[in-house]
Coordinates of N, CA and C in Angstrom, one line a residue:
M1 N 20.7 -62.9 -55.9 CA 20.2 -64.2 -55.4 C 18.8 -64.7 -55.4
R2 N 18.5 -65.6 -55.3 CA 16.8 -66.1 -55.7 C 16.3 -65.8 -54.0
T3 N 15.0 -65.6 -54.1 CA 14.3 -65.1 -52.9 C 13.9 -66.8 -52.4
F4 N 13.6 -66.9 -51.2 CA 13.0 -68.2 -50.2 C 12.0 -68.5 -51.4
W5 N 11.0 -67.8 -51.5 CA 9.7 -67.7 -52.5 C 9.9 -68.5 -53.6
D6 N 11.1 -68.0 -54.4 CA 11.1 -68.5 -55.8 C 12.0 -69.4 -55.6
R7 N 12.5 -70.2 -54.8 CA 13.4 -71.4 -54.1 C 12.7 -72.1 -53.9
T8 N 11.4 -71.8 -53.8 CA 10.4 -73.1 -53.0 C 9.4 -73.3 -54.3
R9 N 8.8 -72.2 -55.4 CA 8.7 -72.3 -56.2 C 9.2 -73.5 -56.9
Y10 N 10.8 -73.2 -57.3 CA 11.1 -74.1 -58.1 C 11.5 -75.4 -57.8
A11 N 11.6 -75.7 -56.4 CA 11.6 -76.8 -55.6 C 10.5 -77.7 -55.9
V12 N 9.1 -77.0 -56.0 CA 7.8 -77.6 -56.0 C 7.6 -78.1 -57.4
S13 N 7.4 -76.8 -57.9 CA 7.7 -77.2 -59.4 C 8.6 -78.3 -60.2
F14 N 9.9 -78.3 -59.6 CA 10.9 -79.3 -60.0 C 10.4 -80.6 -59.7
E15 N 9.7 -80.8 -58.6 CA 9.3 -82.5 -58.5 C 7.8 -82.8 -59.0
L16 N 6.5 -81.7 -58.9 CA 5.8 -82.2 -59.5 C 5.7 -82.5 -60.9
I17 N 6.6 -81.8 -61.7 CA 6.9 -81.9 -62.9 C 7.5 -83.3 -63.5
G18 N 8.5 -83.4 -62.7 CA 9.3 -84.6 -62.7 C 8.7 -85.9 -62.6
L19 N 7.7 -85.8 -61.0 CA 6.8 -86.6 -60.7 C 6.0 -87.1 -61.7
G20 N 5.5 -85.7 -62.6 CA 4.2 -86.3 -63.8 C 5.2 -87.5 -64.7
I21 N 6.1 -86.5 -65.5 CA 7.3 -87.3 -66.3 C 7.1 -88.7 -66.2
I22 N 7.2 -88.8 -65.1 CA 7.8 -90.5 -64.3 C 7.1 -91.3 -64.3
M23 N 5.6 -91.0 -63.6 CA 4.5 -91.5 -63.6 C 3.9 -92.0 -64.7
T24 N 3.7 -90.8 -65.8 CA 3.4 -90.7 -67.1 C 4.0 -92.4 -67.9
A25 N 5.9 -92.1 -67.7 CA 6.6 -93.2 -68.3 C 6.2 -94.9 -67.4
A26 N 6.0 -94.5 -66.6 CA 5.6 -95.9 -65.8 C 4.5 -96.5 -66.2
W27 N 3.3 -95.7 -66.4 CA 2.0 -95.9 -67.1 C 2.3 -96.7 -68.7
L28 N 3.4 -96.2 -69.2 CA 3.3 -96.2 -70.8 C 4.4 -97.2 -70.9
F29 N 5.0 -97.6 -70.6 CA 6.3 -98.8 -70.4 C 6.4 -99.4 -69.5
T30 N 5.6 -99.6 -68.4 CA 5.8 -101.3 -67.9 C 4.7 -101.4 -67.6
D31 N 4.2 -102.5 -66.6 CA 3.3 -103.6 -66.7 C 3.0 -103.3 -65.0
M32 N 3.8 -102.1 -64.4 CA 3.2 -102.1 -62.9 C 2.4 -101.0 -62.8
P33 N 1.5 -101.2 -62.1 CA 0.5 -100.3 -61.5 C 0.6 -99.0 -61.1
V34 N 0.1 -98.3 -61.8 CA 0.3 -96.9 -61.6 C 0.3 -96.5 -60.4
S35 N -0.6 -97.0 -59.4 CA -0.9 -96.8 -58.4 C 0.3 -96.6 -57.5
S36 N 1.1 -98.0 -57.4 CA 2.2 -98.2 -56.9 C 3.1 -97.4 -57.1
F37 N 3.2 -97.4 -58.5 CA 4.5 -96.8 -58.5 C 4.7 -95.3 -58.2
G38 N 3.4 -94.7 -58.4 CA 3.1 -93.2 -58.1 C 3.4 -93.0 -56.9
I39 N 2.6 -94.1 -55.8 CA 3.4 -94.3 -54.1 C 4.8 -93.9 -53.9
T40 N 5.6 -94.9 -54.8 CA 7.1 -94.8 -54.9 C 7.8 -93.7 -55.6
A41 N 7.4 -93.1 -56.2 CA 7.7 -92.3 -56.8 C 7.4 -90.7 -56.1
I42 N 6.6 -90.7 -55.1 CA 6.2 -89.3 -54.4 C 6.8 -90.2 -52.9
I43 N 6.8 -91.1 -52.6 CA 7.9 -91.2 -51.1 C 9.7 -90.7 -51.8
M44 N 10.0 -91.2 -52.6 CA 11.3 -90.9 -53.3 C 11.5 -89.6 -53.4
S45 N 10.3 -88.7 -54.0 CA 10.5 -87.5 -53.9 C 10.6 -86.6 -52.5
L46 N 9.8 -87.4 -51.8 CA 10.1 -86.5 -50.3 C 11.3 -87.2 -49.7
L47 N 12.0 -87.8 -50.0 CA 13.2 -88.4 -49.5 C 14.0 -87.8 -50.1
A48 N 14.1 -87.6 -51.3 CA 15.4 -87.0 -51.9 C 15.5 -85.6 -51.5
T49 N 14.0 -84.7 -51.3 CA 14.0 -83.6 -50.8 C 15.2 -83.4 -49.4
F50 N 14.3 -84.4 -48.7 CA 14.9 -84.6 -47.5 C 16.5 -84.8 -47.2
W51 N 16.5 -85.5 -48.1 CA 18.3 -86.2 -48.0 C 19.1 -85.1 -48.1
N52 N 18.3 -84.0 -49.9 CA 19.2 -83.3 -50.0 C 19.6 -81.9 -48.7
A53 N 18.6 -82.0 -48.1 CA 18.8 -80.6 -47.2 C 19.5 -81.3 -46.0
L54 N 19.0 -82.4 -45.9 CA 20.0 -83.0 -44.6 C 21.7 -82.8 -45.2
L55 N 21.9 -83.6 -46.0 CA 23.1 -83.6 -46.7 C 23.9 -82.0 -47.1
S56 N 23.3 -81.1 -47.6 CA 23.4 -80.1 -47.7 C 23.6 -78.8 -46.3
Y57 N 23.0 -79.4 -45.4 CA 23.5 -78.7 -44.4 C 25.0 -79.6 -43.9
G58 N 25.2 -81.0 -43.7 CA 26.0 -81.2 -43.3 C 27.1 -80.8 -43.7
F59 N 27.1 -81.4 -45.3 CA 28.2 -80.7 -46.1 C 28.9 -79.2 -46.1
D60 N 28.2 -78.3 -45.8 CA 28.5 -76.6 -45.4 C 28.6 -76.5 -44.0
R61 N 28.2 -77.1 -43.1 CA 29.0 -77.4 -41.6 C 30.3 -77.8 -41.7
Y62 N 30.5 -79.0 -42.4 CA 32.0 -79.8 -42.8 C 32.8 -78.3 -43.5
L63 N 32.5 -77.7 -44.5 CA 33.3 -77.1 -45.6 C 33.5 -75.7 -44.4
T64 N 32.6 -75.2 -43.5 CA 32.7 -74.3 -43.2 C 34.0 -74.5 -41.6
K65 N 33.8 -75.5 -41.1 CA 34.7 -76.0 -40.2 C 36.6 -76.4 -41.0
Q66 N 36.1 -76.6 -42.4 CA 37.7 -77.3 -42.9 C 38.2 -76.2 -43.2
Q67 N 37.4 -75.0 -44.1 CA 38.0 -73.9 -44.5 C 37.7 -72.8 -44.3
G68 N 36.7 -72.8 -43.4 CA 36.1 -71.6 -43.1 C 34.9 -70.4 -43.9
H69 N 34.6 -71.3 -44.8 CA 33.4 -70.8 -45.8 C 32.9 -72.2 -46.5
T70 N 31.6 -71.5 -47.3 CA 31.4 -72.8 -48.0 C 31.3 -72.9 -49.4
N71 N 32.0 -71.6 -50.0 CA 32.4 -72.1 -51.0 C 32.8 -73.2 -51.7
K72 N 32.3 -73.9 -53.1 CA 32.6 -74.9 -52.9 C 33.4 -75.6 -54.6
T73 N 34.7 -75.8 -54.6 CA 35.5 -76.0 -55.7 C 35.1 -77.1 -56.3
A74 N 35.0 -77.3 -57.6 CA 34.4 -78.1 -58.5 C 35.0 -79.7 -58.1
M75 N 35.5 -80.0 -57.9 CA 35.5 -81.4 -57.0 C 34.9 -81.2 -55.8
Q76 N 34.9 -80.2 -54.3 CA 33.7 -80.7 -54.2 C 32.3 -80.7 -54.3
R77 N 32.0 -80.1 -55.5 CA 30.8 -80.3 -56.3 C 30.7 -81.5 -56.5
V78 N 31.6 -82.2 -57.2 CA 31.7 -83.7 -57.5 C 31.3 -84.4 -56.2
C79 N 32.0 -84.1 -55.1 CA 31.7 -84.9 -54.3 C 31.0 -84.7 -53.4
Y80 N 29.9 -84.2 -53.7 CA 28.3 -83.7 -53.1 C 27.4 -84.4 -53.8
A81 N 27.9 -84.4 -55.6 CA 26.7 -84.6 -56.0 C 26.6 -86.6 -55.8
L82 N 27.8 -86.9 -55.7 CA 28.1 -88.1 -56.0 C 27.4 -89.0 -54.0
G83 N 27.8 -88.1 -53.3 CA 26.9 -88.5 -51.8 C 25.9 -88.4 -51.9
F84 N 25.4 -87.3 -52.9 CA 23.5 -87.3 -53.0 C 23.4 -88.4 -53.3
E85 N 23.9 -88.8 -54.6 CA 23.3 -90.0 -55.5 C 23.3 -91.3 -54.5
A86 N 24.6 -91.7 -54.6 CA 25.0 -92.9 -52.8 C 24.2 -93.1 -51.9
G87 N 23.8 -92.0 -51.6 CA 23.2 -91.9 -49.9 C 21.3 -92.0 -50.4
L88 N 21.1 -91.3 -51.8 CA 19.6 -91.9 -51.9 C 19.7 -93.0 -52.8
I89 N 20.2 -93.9 -53.4 CA 19.9 -95.2 -53.4 C 20.3 -96.2 -52.6
I90 N 21.1 -95.5 -51.4 CA 20.9 -96.7 -50.3 C 19.6 -96.4 -49.8
I91 N 18.7 -95.2 -49.3 CA 17.8 -95.1 -49.1 C 16.8 -95.7 -49.6
T92 N 16.3 -95.3 -51.0 CA 15.6 -95.9 -52.0 C 15.3 -97.3 -52.4
V93 N 16.4 -97.8 -52.6 CA 16.3 -98.9 -53.5 C 15.5 -99.9 -52.3
P94 N 15.5 -100.3 -51.3 CA 14.6 -101.3 -50.3 C 13.3 -100.4 -50.4
I95 N 12.8 -99.6 -50.6 CA 11.7 -99.0 -50.8 C 11.2 -99.2 -51.7
I96 N 11.5 -99.2 -52.9 CA 11.5 -99.5 -54.4 C 11.2 -100.9 -54.2
A97 N 12.3 -101.9 -53.6 CA 11.8 -103.5 -54.3 C 10.5 -103.5 -53.0
L98 N 10.6 -103.1 -51.9 CA 9.2 -103.7 -51.1 C 7.9 -103.1 -51.9
V99 N 8.0 -101.7 -51.9 CA 6.4 -101.3 -52.6 C 6.3 -101.8 -53.5
L100 N 7.3 -101.8 -55.0 CA 6.7 -102.4 -56.1 C 7.2 -104.0 -55.9
E101 N 7.0 -104.8 -55.2 CA 7.1 -106.2 -55.3 C 8.3 -106.5 -56.0
V102 N 9.2 -106.3 -56.6 CA 10.5 -106.7 -57.0 C 11.6 -107.1 -56.5
T103 N 12.5 -107.4 -57.1 CA 13.9 -107.9 -56.1 C 14.9 -106.4 -55.9
W104 N 15.6 -106.6 -55.5 CA 16.6 -105.6 -55.0 C 17.5 -105.2 -56.3
L105 N 17.7 -106.2 -56.7 CA 18.8 -105.8 -58.1 C 17.9 -104.8 -59.4
Q106 N 16.5 -105.8 -59.1 CA 15.6 -104.8 -60.1 C 14.8 -103.4 -59.5
A107 N 15.1 -103.4 -58.1 CA 14.7 -102.1 -57.9 C 15.7 -101.2 -57.6
F108 N 17.1 -101.8 -57.9 CA 18.4 -100.7 -58.0 C 18.3 -100.7 -59.7
L109 N 18.2 -101.3 -60.5 CA 18.5 -101.0 -62.4 C 17.2 -99.9 -62.2
I110 N 16.0 -99.9 -61.3 CA 14.6 -99.0 -61.9 C 15.0 -97.4 -61.3
D111 N 15.9 -97.5 -59.4 CA 16.4 -96.5 -59.2 C 17.5 -96.1 -60.1
L112 N 18.3 -96.4 -61.1 CA 18.8 -96.6 -61.5 C 18.8 -95.3 -63.0
G113 N 17.7 -96.3 -63.9 CA 17.2 -95.3 -64.5 C 16.2 -94.3 -64.0
I114 N 15.7 -94.4 -63.0 CA 15.1 -92.8 -62.3 C 16.2 -91.5 -62.2
I115 N 17.3 -92.0 -61.9 CA 18.8 -91.4 -61.7 C 19.0 -90.4 -62.6
T116 N 19.2 -91.5 -63.4 CA 19.7 -91.1 -64.9 C 18.6 -89.8 -65.6
F117 N 17.3 -90.5 -65.3 CA 16.5 -89.0 -66.1 C 16.7 -88.3 -65.5
F118 N 16.8 -88.0 -63.7 CA 16.6 -86.7 -63.5 C 18.2 -86.0 -63.6
L119 N 19.2 -86.8 -63.7 CA 20.5 -86.0 -64.3 C 20.0 -84.8 -65.4
F120 N 19.4 -85.4 -66.5 CA 19.1 -84.9 -67.5 C 18.0 -84.1 -67.7
Y121 N 16.9 -84.1 -66.5 CA 15.8 -83.4 -66.4 C 16.2 -82.4 -65.7
A122 N 17.2 -82.4 -64.6 CA 17.2 -81.1 -63.9 C 18.0 -79.8 -64.6
Y123 N 19.1 -80.6 -65.3 CA 19.8 -79.8 -66.4 C 18.6 -78.8 -66.9
G124 N 18.0 -79.6 -67.6 CA 16.9 -79.0 -68.5 C 15.6 -78.4 -68.1
F125 N 15.3 -78.7 -66.8 CA 14.6 -78.0 -66.1 C 15.3 -76.5 -65.4
S126 N 16.2 -76.8 -64.8 CA 16.9 -75.3 -64.5 C 17.5 -74.5 -65.3
W127 N 17.8 -74.7 -66.5 CA 17.6 -73.9 -67.8 C 16.8 -73.1 -68.0
A128 N 15.2 -74.2 -68.3 CA 13.6 -73.4 -69.0 C 13.5 -72.3 -67.6
Y129 N 13.8 -73.2 -66.1 CA 13.5 -72.0 -65.1 C 14.1 -71.0 -65.1
D130 N 15.4 -70.7 -65.7 CA 16.0 -69.6 -65.6 C 15.7 -68.8 -66.8
R131 N 15.5 -69.3 -67.6 CA 14.4 -68.0 -68.5 C 13.2 -68.1 -68.4
I132 N 12.3 -68.8 -67.7 CA 11.3 -68.1 -67.5 C 11.3 -67.4 -66.2
F133 N 11.7 -67.8 -65.3 CA 11.8 -66.4 -64.3 C 13.0 -66.2 -63.4
P134 N 13.7 -65.3 -64.7 CA 15.2 -64.9 -64.7 C 15.9 -64.2 -63.3
L135 N 16.8 -64.2 -63.4 CA 17.0 -63.4 -61.8 C 16.9 -61.7 -62.4
P136 N 16.8 -60.9 -61.2 CA 16.9 -59.4 -61.9 C 18.4 -59.4 -62.3
A137 N 18.1 -58.0 -62.8 CA 19.4 -57.9 -63.7 C 20.5 -56.9 -62.3
A138 N 20.2 -56.8 -61.2 CA 21.5 -56.4 -60.2 C 21.9 -57.5 -59.6
A139 N 20.6 -58.8 -59.6 CA 21.2 -59.7 -59.0 C 22.5 -60.8 -59.8
N140 N 22.3 -60.5 -61.1 CA 22.5 -61.1 -62.7 C 24.4 -60.2 -62.3
N141 N 24.2 -58.9 -62.3 CA 25.7 -58.3 -62.3 C 26.3 -58.9 -61.0
A142 N 25.7 -59.1 -59.8 CA 26.4 -59.2 -58.3 C 27.0 -60.8 -58.7
A143 N 26.1 -61.3 -59.5 CA 26.9 -63.2 -59.5 C 28.4 -63.2 -60.4

């Protein structure tokens, strides 16, 4: 099992590298001001982190009440992921529309692009992180 500090390093590096990639892409491929997009990306990152913590807490409480533990089935993981993304869209689309001064449809499409990027980025980042910072052998054997 990873330590608190290892999880903190993971979360902070995940967000910082992801923000760097998103902001670079916005700078290269859009005519939006980098400062506006940067502010939006930082707000979205903070909201995603907060929403993830809140949803995780609520989901674990629900599972504990319903089944007496927090071990998740594949379907429960899918439900959690869909709930996370749906909640994040509801939270972030109005912010994107306001800060970037775009329509709600444009904000929704921007959000879908960001979500799609992070879907693949999360997989690649997690894979690379596990290679760079592997679990100790004892933890690998216990998992």
